PDB file of C-alpha atoms in Angstrom:
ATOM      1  CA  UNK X   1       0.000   0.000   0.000  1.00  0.00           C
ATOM      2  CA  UNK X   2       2.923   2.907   0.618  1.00  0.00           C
ATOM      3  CA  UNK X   3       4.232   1.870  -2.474  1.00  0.00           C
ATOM      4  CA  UNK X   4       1.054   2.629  -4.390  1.00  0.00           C
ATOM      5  CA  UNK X   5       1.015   6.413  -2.684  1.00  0.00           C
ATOM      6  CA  UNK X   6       4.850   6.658  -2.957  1.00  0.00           C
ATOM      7  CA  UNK X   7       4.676   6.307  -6.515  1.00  0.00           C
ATOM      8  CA  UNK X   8       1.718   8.966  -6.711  1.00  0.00           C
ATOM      9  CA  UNK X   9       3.333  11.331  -4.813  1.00  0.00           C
ATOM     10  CA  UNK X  10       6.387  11.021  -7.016  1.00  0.00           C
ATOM     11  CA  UNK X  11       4.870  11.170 -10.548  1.00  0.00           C
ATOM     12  CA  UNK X  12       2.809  14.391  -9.174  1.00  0.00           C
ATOM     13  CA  UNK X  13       6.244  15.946  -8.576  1.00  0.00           C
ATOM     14  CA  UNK X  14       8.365  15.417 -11.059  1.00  0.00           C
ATOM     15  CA  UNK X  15       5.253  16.354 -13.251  1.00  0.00           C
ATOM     16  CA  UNK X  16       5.036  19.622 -11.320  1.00  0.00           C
ATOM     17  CA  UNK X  17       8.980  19.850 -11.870  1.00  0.00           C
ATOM     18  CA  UNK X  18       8.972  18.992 -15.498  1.00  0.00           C
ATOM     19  CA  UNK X  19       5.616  21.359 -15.932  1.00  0.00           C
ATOM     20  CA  UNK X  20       6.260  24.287 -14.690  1.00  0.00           C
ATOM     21  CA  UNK X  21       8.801  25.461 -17.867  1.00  0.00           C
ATOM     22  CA  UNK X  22       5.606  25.276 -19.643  1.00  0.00           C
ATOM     23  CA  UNK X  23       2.704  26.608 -17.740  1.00  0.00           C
ATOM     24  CA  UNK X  24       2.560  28.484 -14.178  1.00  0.00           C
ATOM     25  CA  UNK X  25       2.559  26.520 -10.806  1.00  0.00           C
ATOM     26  CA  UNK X  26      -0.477  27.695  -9.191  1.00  0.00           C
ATOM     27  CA  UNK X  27      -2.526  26.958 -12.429  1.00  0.00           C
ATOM     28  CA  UNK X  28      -1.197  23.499 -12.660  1.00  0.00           C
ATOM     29  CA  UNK X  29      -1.676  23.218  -8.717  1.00  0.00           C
ATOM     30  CA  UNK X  30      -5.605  24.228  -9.376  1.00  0.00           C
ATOM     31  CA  UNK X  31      -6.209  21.206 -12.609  1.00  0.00           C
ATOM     32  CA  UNK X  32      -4.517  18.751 -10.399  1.00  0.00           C
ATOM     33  CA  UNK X  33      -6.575  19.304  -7.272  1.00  0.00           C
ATOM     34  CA  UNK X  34      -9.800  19.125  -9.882  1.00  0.00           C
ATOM     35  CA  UNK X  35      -8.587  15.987 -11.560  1.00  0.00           C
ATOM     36  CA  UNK X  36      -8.437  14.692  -7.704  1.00  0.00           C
ATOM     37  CA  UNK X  37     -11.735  15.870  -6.744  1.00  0.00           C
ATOM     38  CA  UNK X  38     -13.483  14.071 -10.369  1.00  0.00           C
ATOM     39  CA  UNK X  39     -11.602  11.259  -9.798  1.00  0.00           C
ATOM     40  CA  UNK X  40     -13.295  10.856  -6.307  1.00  0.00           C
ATOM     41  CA  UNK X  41     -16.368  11.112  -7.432  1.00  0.00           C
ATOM     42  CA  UNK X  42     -16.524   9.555 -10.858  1.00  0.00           C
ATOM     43  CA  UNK X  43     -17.310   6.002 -11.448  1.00  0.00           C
ATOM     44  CA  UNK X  44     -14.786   3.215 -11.069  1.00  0.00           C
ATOM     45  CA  UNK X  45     -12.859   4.576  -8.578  1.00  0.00           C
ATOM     46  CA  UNK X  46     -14.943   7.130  -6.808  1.00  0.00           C
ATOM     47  CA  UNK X  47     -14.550   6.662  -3.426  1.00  0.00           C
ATOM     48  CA  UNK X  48     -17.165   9.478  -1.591  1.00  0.00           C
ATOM     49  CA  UNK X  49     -19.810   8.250  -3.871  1.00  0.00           C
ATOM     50  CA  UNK X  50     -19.426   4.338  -2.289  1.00  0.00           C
ATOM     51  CA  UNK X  51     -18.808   6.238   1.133  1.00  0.00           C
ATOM     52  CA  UNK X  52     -22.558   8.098   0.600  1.00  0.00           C
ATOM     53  CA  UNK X  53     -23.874   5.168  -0.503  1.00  0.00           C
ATOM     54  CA  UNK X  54     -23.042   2.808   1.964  1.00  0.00           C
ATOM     55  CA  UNK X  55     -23.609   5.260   4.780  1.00  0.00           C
ATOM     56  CA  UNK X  56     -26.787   6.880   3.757  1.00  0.00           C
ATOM     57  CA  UNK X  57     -28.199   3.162   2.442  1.00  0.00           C
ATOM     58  CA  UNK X  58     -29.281   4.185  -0.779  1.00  0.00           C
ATOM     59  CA  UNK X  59     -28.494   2.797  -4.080  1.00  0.00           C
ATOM     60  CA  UNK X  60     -25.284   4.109  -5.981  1.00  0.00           C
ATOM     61  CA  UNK X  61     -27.151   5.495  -9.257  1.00  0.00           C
ATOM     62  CA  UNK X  62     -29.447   7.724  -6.902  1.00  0.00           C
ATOM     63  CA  UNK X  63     -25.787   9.027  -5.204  1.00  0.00           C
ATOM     64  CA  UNK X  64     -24.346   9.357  -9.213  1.00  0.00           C
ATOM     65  CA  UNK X  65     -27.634  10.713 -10.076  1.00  0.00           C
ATOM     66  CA  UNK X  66     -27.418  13.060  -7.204  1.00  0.00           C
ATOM     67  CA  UNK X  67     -23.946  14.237  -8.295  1.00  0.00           C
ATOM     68  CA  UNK X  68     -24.197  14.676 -11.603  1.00  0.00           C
ATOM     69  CA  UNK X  69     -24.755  18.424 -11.294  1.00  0.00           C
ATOM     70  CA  UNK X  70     -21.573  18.289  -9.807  1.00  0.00           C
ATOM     71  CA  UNK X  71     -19.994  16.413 -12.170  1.00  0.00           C
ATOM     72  CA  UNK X  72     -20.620  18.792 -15.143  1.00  0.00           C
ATOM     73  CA  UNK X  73     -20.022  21.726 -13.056  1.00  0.00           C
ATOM     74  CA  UNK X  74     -16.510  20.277 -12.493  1.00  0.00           C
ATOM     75  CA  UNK X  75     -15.827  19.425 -16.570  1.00  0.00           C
ATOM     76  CA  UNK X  76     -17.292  22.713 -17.620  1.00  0.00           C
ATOM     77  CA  UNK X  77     -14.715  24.536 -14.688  1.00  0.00           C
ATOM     78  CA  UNK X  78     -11.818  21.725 -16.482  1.00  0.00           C
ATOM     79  CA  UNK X  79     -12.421  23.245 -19.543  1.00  0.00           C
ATOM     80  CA  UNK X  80     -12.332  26.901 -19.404  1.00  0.00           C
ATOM     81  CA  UNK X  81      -9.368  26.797 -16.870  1.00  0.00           C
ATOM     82  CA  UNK X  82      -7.521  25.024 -19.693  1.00  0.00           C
ATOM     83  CA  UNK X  83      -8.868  27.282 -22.319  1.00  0.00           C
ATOM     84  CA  UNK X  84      -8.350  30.598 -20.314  1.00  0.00           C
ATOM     85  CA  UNK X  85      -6.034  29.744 -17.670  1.00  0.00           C
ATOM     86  CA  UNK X  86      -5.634  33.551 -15.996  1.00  0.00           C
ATOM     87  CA  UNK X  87      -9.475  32.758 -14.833  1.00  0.00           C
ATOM     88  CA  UNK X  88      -6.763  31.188 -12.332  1.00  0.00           C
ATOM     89  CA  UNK X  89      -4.003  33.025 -12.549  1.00  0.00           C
ATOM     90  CA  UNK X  90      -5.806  36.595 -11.892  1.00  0.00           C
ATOM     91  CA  UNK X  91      -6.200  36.530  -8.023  1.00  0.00           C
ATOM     92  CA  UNK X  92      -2.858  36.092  -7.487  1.00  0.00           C
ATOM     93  CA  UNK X  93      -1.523  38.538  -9.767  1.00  0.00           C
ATOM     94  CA  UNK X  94      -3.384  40.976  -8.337  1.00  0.00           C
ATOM     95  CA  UNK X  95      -1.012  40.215  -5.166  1.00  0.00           C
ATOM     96  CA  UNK X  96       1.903  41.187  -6.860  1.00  0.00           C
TER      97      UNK X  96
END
């Protein structure tokens, strides 16, 4: 099992490393914490929806039925950050 989150935590930063000549940290900070979040809720692996499910006793297509506003809201936010990426990268450089 620690090898399984050793190697995530490794490909996450040498990605960051190797990404961050290309595109700014903070934006590819903000798609990697919404890949995570999908990922948790998205069939096959997502983990809060069995977590709902098994804890609230109801069925797992009412939970991904539930969630599915949540689901496009998530894609839709995916793809304008990666179309116009200072939607991220404004707040910050207003800091500066």
């Amino acid at each position: 099992m620690s090898h399984r989150w050793l190697a995530v935590a490794l490909t996450l930063a040498l990605t960051c490393l190797s990404f961050t000549s290309i595109a700014d940290p903070v934006w590819f900070g903000v798609m990697s914490m919404l890949m995570v979040s999908m990922g948790l809720v998205f069939p096959r692996w997502g983990m809060i929806a069995f977590v709902v499910s098994s804890s609230a006793n109801v069925s797992l297509m009412k939970v991904y039925t539930g969630t599915s506003i949540l689901m496009i809201a998530l894609v839709l936010t995916t793809i304008l950050i990666m179309i116009f990426p200072e939607i991220v990268l404004w707040l910050p450089n207003t800091m500066k």
